[in-house]
Short mmCIF file of C-alpha atoms and ligand atoms in Angstrom, two decimals:
data_model
loop_
_atom_site.label_atom_id
_atom_site.label_comp_id
_atom_site.label_asym_id
_atom_site.label_seq_id
_atom_site.Cartn_x
_atom_site.Cartn_y
_atom_site.Cartn_z
CA MET A 1 0.09 0.30 0.00
CA SER A 2 1.17 3.31 -0.93
CA GLU A 3 1.45 6.18 1.48
CA VAL A 4 0.25 9.79 0.97
CA CYS A 5 3.00 12.10 1.77
CA THR A 6 1.33 15.48 2.69
CA THR A 7 4.29 18.22 3.36
CA PRO A 8 2.61 21.32 4.57
CA ALA A 9 2.64 24.22 2.10
CA VAL A 10 5.16 27.11 3.34
CA LEU A 11 3.76 30.37 1.48
CA ILE A 12 5.70 33.66 1.72
CA LEU A 13 4.21 37.16 0.97
CA LEU A 14 6.76 39.42 -0.13
CA GLY A 15 6.00 43.12 -0.87
CA PRO A 16 6.40 46.65 1.04
CA PRO A 17 4.43 47.81 4.28
CA GLY A 18 0.56 48.67 3.34
CA ALA A 19 1.33 46.15 0.06
CA GLY A 20 -1.50 44.04 1.66
CA LYS A 21 0.08 41.05 3.13
CA GLY A 22 -1.54 40.88 6.30
CA THR A 23 -4.96 41.55 4.41
CA GLN A 24 -4.71 38.94 1.83
CA ALA A 25 -3.28 36.35 4.86
CA ARG A 26 -6.14 36.62 6.60
CA MET A 27 -8.36 36.10 3.73
CA LEU A 28 -6.18 32.55 3.05
CA GLU A 29 -6.61 31.87 6.83
CA GLU A 30 -10.44 31.71 6.20
CA THR A 31 -10.81 30.26 3.08
CA LEU A 32 -8.23 27.95 2.59
CA GLY A 33 -7.60 26.90 6.47
CA LEU A 34 -3.54 27.98 6.12
CA ILE A 35 -2.31 29.76 9.49
CA GLN A 36 -0.94 33.18 8.92
CA LEU A 37 2.30 33.82 10.69
CA SER A 38 3.15 37.96 10.97
CA THR A 39 6.04 38.47 12.37
CA GLY A 40 5.04 42.11 13.02
CA ASP A 41 2.44 40.69 14.70
CA LEU A 42 4.71 38.42 16.95
CA LEU A 43 7.11 41.38 17.64
CA ARG A 44 4.08 43.69 18.80
CA ALA A 45 2.41 41.12 20.82
CA ALA A 46 6.51 40.29 22.51
CA VAL A 47 6.57 44.43 23.25
CA ALA A 48 3.20 44.37 24.87
CA ALA A 49 3.97 41.80 27.04
CA GLY A 50 7.38 43.75 27.97
CA THR A 51 9.65 40.50 27.24
CA PRO A 52 13.66 41.13 26.66
CA ALA A 53 12.80 40.51 22.90
CA GLY A 54 9.87 42.69 22.95
CA MET A 55 12.07 45.50 24.67
CA ALA A 56 14.93 45.28 22.56
CA ALA A 57 12.52 45.52 19.28
CA LYS A 58 10.59 48.58 20.50
CA SER A 59 12.75 51.46 19.40
CA VAL A 60 13.60 49.57 16.28
CA MET A 61 10.14 48.99 15.26
CA GLU A 62 9.27 52.87 16.02
CA ALA A 63 12.13 53.99 13.82
CA GLY A 64 10.93 51.92 10.67
CA GLY A 65 14.11 50.19 10.94
CA LEU A 66 14.69 45.91 11.10
CA VAL A 67 14.63 44.17 14.54
CA SER A 68 17.72 42.21 14.46
CA ASP A 69 17.75 38.59 12.72
CA GLU A 70 18.71 36.60 16.00
CA ILE A 71 15.17 37.90 17.96
CA VAL A 72 13.26 37.79 14.81
CA LEU A 73 14.14 34.07 14.07
CA GLU A 74 13.92 33.32 17.59
CA ILE A 75 10.31 34.32 17.98
CA LEU A 76 9.81 32.58 14.50
CA ARG A 77 11.40 29.20 15.59
CA ASP A 78 8.84 29.02 18.94
CA ARG A 79 5.92 29.95 16.81
CA MET A 80 6.89 27.00 13.89
CA MET A 81 7.05 24.70 16.69
CA GLN A 82 3.39 25.01 17.57
CA PRO A 83 1.30 22.33 16.82
CA ASP A 84 -1.28 24.28 15.07
CA VAL A 85 0.80 25.43 12.23
CA GLN A 86 1.19 21.72 11.01
CA SER A 87 -1.28 21.93 8.02
CA GLY A 88 0.67 25.01 6.25
CA VAL A 89 1.45 28.15 6.74
CA ILE A 90 1.74 32.02 5.15
CA LEU A 91 4.71 33.62 6.59
CA ASP A 92 3.26 37.66 6.18
CA GLY A 93 6.62 40.04 6.65
CA PHE A 94 9.29 37.26 6.94
CA PRO A 95 12.23 36.68 5.74
CA ARG A 96 12.79 40.31 5.12
CA THR A 97 16.71 39.97 4.91
CA ASP A 98 19.04 37.53 3.59
CA VAL A 99 20.21 35.75 6.77
CA GLN A 100 16.68 35.33 7.16
CA ALA A 101 15.87 33.84 4.23
CA SER A 102 18.85 31.45 4.32
CA ALA A 103 17.94 30.20 8.15
CA LEU A 104 14.46 29.43 7.09
CA ASP A 105 15.43 27.70 3.91
CA LEU A 106 17.72 25.54 6.56
CA LEU A 107 14.97 25.20 9.26
CA LEU A 108 12.78 23.71 6.60
CA ALA A 109 15.35 21.43 5.01
CA GLU A 110 15.25 19.78 8.36
CA THR A 111 12.08 18.26 8.19
CA GLY A 112 12.61 17.78 4.21
CA GLN A 113 10.59 20.72 3.43
CA GLY A 114 10.97 23.85 1.29
CA VAL A 115 8.87 26.95 0.11
CA SER A 116 6.46 26.11 -1.67
CA LEU A 117 5.67 29.61 -3.35
CA ALA A 118 7.04 33.17 -2.60
CA ILE A 119 4.13 35.52 -4.25
CA SER A 120 5.98 38.83 -4.52
CA LEU A 121 2.98 41.48 -3.99
CA GLU A 122 4.10 44.27 -6.44
CA VAL A 123 2.77 48.17 -6.11
CA ASP A 124 3.80 51.92 -6.31
CA ASP A 125 5.70 53.36 -3.57
CA GLU A 126 3.81 56.30 -3.02
CA ALA A 127 0.60 54.55 -2.93
CA MET A 128 1.80 52.48 -0.23
CA VAL A 129 2.46 55.79 1.98
CA ALA A 130 -1.41 56.67 1.66
CA ARG A 131 -1.94 52.58 2.45
CA VAL A 132 -0.24 52.82 5.64
CA ALA A 133 -1.10 56.25 6.78
CA GLY A 134 -4.89 55.19 6.85
CA ARG A 135 -4.77 51.89 8.14
CA HIS A 136 -6.31 50.87 11.48
CA THR A 137 -7.97 47.39 13.18
CA CYS A 138 -10.42 46.34 15.11
CA ALA A 139 -9.51 46.46 18.69
CA LYS A 140 -11.37 43.34 19.58
CA CYS A 141 -11.00 40.90 16.41
CA GLY A 142 -8.09 42.20 14.40
CA GLU A 143 -9.61 42.52 11.17
CA GLY A 144 -7.92 45.22 9.05
CA TYR A 145 -9.43 48.38 7.99
CA HIS A 146 -8.80 51.43 5.70
CA ASP A 147 -9.87 55.37 5.79
CA THR A 148 -10.56 55.41 2.51
CA PHE A 149 -10.32 51.42 0.77
CA LYS A 150 -12.14 49.50 2.97
CA ARG A 151 -13.81 51.21 5.65
CA PRO A 152 -16.13 49.83 8.56
CA THR A 153 -20.14 49.53 7.78
CA ASN A 154 -21.42 52.18 9.49
CA GLY A 155 -18.56 52.26 11.83
CA ALA A 156 -18.95 48.70 13.47
CA CYS A 157 -16.38 45.91 12.67
CA ASP A 158 -17.74 44.08 10.00
CA LYS A 159 -16.68 40.36 11.28
CA CYS A 160 -17.19 41.08 15.25
CA GLY A 161 -19.44 44.19 15.64
CA GLY A 162 -16.94 45.93 17.67
CA THR A 163 -16.78 49.90 17.55
CA GLU A 164 -13.48 50.44 18.67
CA PHE A 165 -10.39 50.83 16.55
CA LYS A 166 -6.90 50.93 16.65
CA ARG A 167 -3.78 52.67 14.60
CA ARG A 168 -0.17 51.82 15.07
CA SER A 169 1.99 53.86 15.95
CA ASP A 170 4.33 53.52 13.08
CA ASP A 171 1.91 53.58 10.63
CA ASN A 172 2.62 57.33 10.31
CA ALA A 173 3.56 58.76 6.71
CA ASP A 174 7.41 59.80 7.99
CA THR A 175 8.20 56.19 9.63
CA ALA A 176 6.11 54.80 6.15
CA ARG A 177 8.90 56.37 3.94
CA GLN A 178 11.65 54.76 6.28
CA ARG A 179 10.06 51.62 6.14
CA LEU A 180 9.61 51.76 2.10
CA ALA A 181 13.52 52.50 1.97
CA THR A 182 14.25 49.79 4.40
CA TYR A 183 12.47 47.38 2.73
CA HIS A 184 14.06 48.12 -0.93
CA ALA A 185 17.63 47.89 1.05
CA GLN A 186 17.10 44.90 2.53
CA THR A 187 13.99 42.73 1.70
CA ALA A 188 13.83 43.58 -2.12
CA PRO A 189 16.69 41.54 -3.28
CA LEU A 190 14.83 38.30 -1.54
CA ILE A 191 12.62 38.53 -4.81
CA ALA A 192 16.15 37.52 -6.64
CA HIS A 193 16.54 34.76 -3.93
CA TYR A 194 13.16 33.18 -4.67
CA ALA A 195 13.35 33.77 -8.46
CA GLY A 196 16.48 31.31 -8.48
CA ALA A 197 14.99 28.53 -6.65
CA GLY A 198 12.35 28.39 -9.19
CA VAL A 199 9.10 29.32 -6.76
CA LEU A 200 8.66 33.33 -7.37
CA ARG A 201 5.33 34.71 -8.69
CA ARG A 202 4.21 37.98 -9.20
CA LEU A 203 1.23 39.79 -8.45
CA ASP A 204 -0.01 43.37 -9.69
CA ALA A 205 -1.36 44.39 -5.99
CA MET A 206 -2.36 47.67 -7.29
CA GLN A 207 -5.74 46.07 -8.00
CA ASP A 208 -8.74 46.51 -5.74
CA ILE A 209 -8.73 43.96 -2.27
CA ALA A 210 -11.18 41.45 -4.21
CA ALA A 211 -8.94 41.09 -7.52
CA VAL A 212 -5.67 40.80 -5.88
CA SER A 213 -7.44 37.76 -3.52
CA ARG A 214 -8.83 36.40 -6.89
CA ASP A 215 -5.58 36.18 -8.31
CA LEU A 216 -3.68 34.99 -5.44
CA THR A 217 -5.96 32.55 -4.63
CA ARG A 218 -5.48 30.98 -8.26
CA MET A 219 -1.83 31.02 -7.39
CA VAL A 220 -2.12 29.22 -3.96
CA GLU A 221 -4.70 26.51 -4.48
CA PRO A 222 -2.67 24.15 -6.77
CA VAL A 223 -0.07 24.14 -3.96
CA ILE A 224 -1.81 23.09 -1.17
CA ARG A 225 -4.13 20.52 -2.80
P1 LIG B 301 0.58 44.72 4.78
O1 LIG B 301 0.35 43.55 5.85
O2 LIG B 301 1.52 44.39 3.20
O3 LIG B 301 1.54 45.94 5.36
P2 LIG B 301 -2.03 45.44 4.97
O4 LIG B 301 -2.69 44.30 4.42
O5 LIG B 301 -2.09 45.88 6.47
O6 LIG B 301 -0.76 45.44 4.52
O7 LIG B 301 -2.71 46.58 4.37
C1 LIG B 301 -2.36 48.03 4.41
C2 LIG B 301 -3.51 49.06 4.45
O8 LIG B 301 -3.69 48.97 2.95
C3 LIG B 301 -5.07 48.67 5.26
O9 LIG B 301 -5.40 49.56 5.49
C4 LIG B 301 -5.66 47.73 4.07
O10 LIG B 301 -7.08 47.45 4.60
C5 LIG B 301 -5.24 48.60 3.02
N1 LIG B 301 -5.32 47.81 1.61
C6 LIG B 301 -4.74 46.41 1.76
N2 LIG B 301 -4.95 46.31 0.21
C7 LIG B 301 -5.47 47.09 -0.25
C8 LIG B 301 -5.74 46.92 -1.70
N3 LIG B 301 -5.65 46.26 -2.60
N4 LIG B 301 -6.22 48.18 -2.15
C9 LIG B 301 -6.77 49.15 -1.34
N5 LIG B 301 -6.09 49.02 0.03
C10 LIG B 301 -5.91 47.94 0.35
P1 LIG B 302 4.66 46.23 7.64
O1 LIG B 302 3.36 45.16 7.32
O2 LIG B 302 3.56 47.29 7.61
O3 LIG B 302 5.60 46.55 7.10
P2 LIG B 302 5.17 44.86 10.23
O4 LIG B 302 3.83 44.36 10.80
O5 LIG B 302 5.13 43.23 9.03
O6 LIG B 302 4.45 45.71 9.14
O7 LIG B 302 6.38 45.12 10.78
C1 LIG B 302 6.30 46.16 11.49
C2 LIG B 302 7.79 46.35 12.23
O8 LIG B 302 8.27 44.92 12.98
C3 LIG B 302 8.61 46.30 10.74
O9 LIG B 302 9.31 47.80 10.63
C4 LIG B 302 9.81 45.90 11.66
O10 LIG B 302 10.79 46.98 12.65
C5 LIG B 302 9.41 44.80 12.65
N1 LIG B 302 9.56 43.34 12.21
C6 LIG B 302 8.65 42.71 11.53
N2 LIG B 302 8.62 41.60 10.77
C7 LIG B 302 10.24 41.96 10.68
C8 LIG B 302 10.99 40.77 10.44
N3 LIG B 302 11.11 39.42 9.56
N4 LIG B 302 12.62 41.33 10.50
C9 LIG B 302 12.80 41.96 11.22
N5 LIG B 302 11.98 43.23 11.26
C10 LIG B 302 10.73 42.86 11.45
ZN1 LIG B 303 -13.69 43.09 14.85
#
């Protein structure tokens, strides 16, 4: 009798701040049952909890720089050990440096895995500053919204009915520009890393949220079946 080998999918969403990584990862979680793994969310949780890693990360995040590879890799490894990630993950905001990409390749190789698909969300820089500056999330369930592009109906969260929303302290125009520069200098080169590995796909993420989701689902479905 032949055994069916089910290797969990490892998807990466690449793209600058505001490209739509978090929005799309949450949608894929709902539609395809994958787990979103956002290093930004994990780091913000560490900052809020006041852990040593969080305390070291706080000022770097506020300045729009990158938290050290060492801290990010430790946080990511811990999260990847949790049982719920065994059915497949969407990495949102990781890797962001060459060192992180190589560490991920090694970590996956330990269990005979590799990156299934790295999708580059391609956008214009100036539009990204406006996306970041208008971003807010539901304080209760974390659903993402935008002042112009995705407003909560009648001021209440479409997902949970919550009426309180929060904004990130780093989501201002100045820090957004700094984060874009950081992206171009340190993260955009990873596009070539994944092209070389034969797993890169490019997606026009200037389209509206629904159109990006449609294109993304078409790319992802074949690799998770
Ligand atoms: P990222 O995780 O890449 O930083 P988000 O998913 O948080 O980006 O999106 C940034 C902001 O832009 C949010 O306010 C979100 O509602 C909005 N947004 C996301 N995708 C689009 C899109 N395709 N068109 C317009 N606005 C978008
Ligand atoms: P965005 O999607 O808007 O770029 P994130 O929530 O992914 O924002 O990240 C917020 C901040 O957290 C980044 O500006 C950076 O300081 C830090 N961060 C998140 N992920 C990483 C990572 N993989 N490596 C280094 N720093 C990170
Ligand atoms: Zn909500």
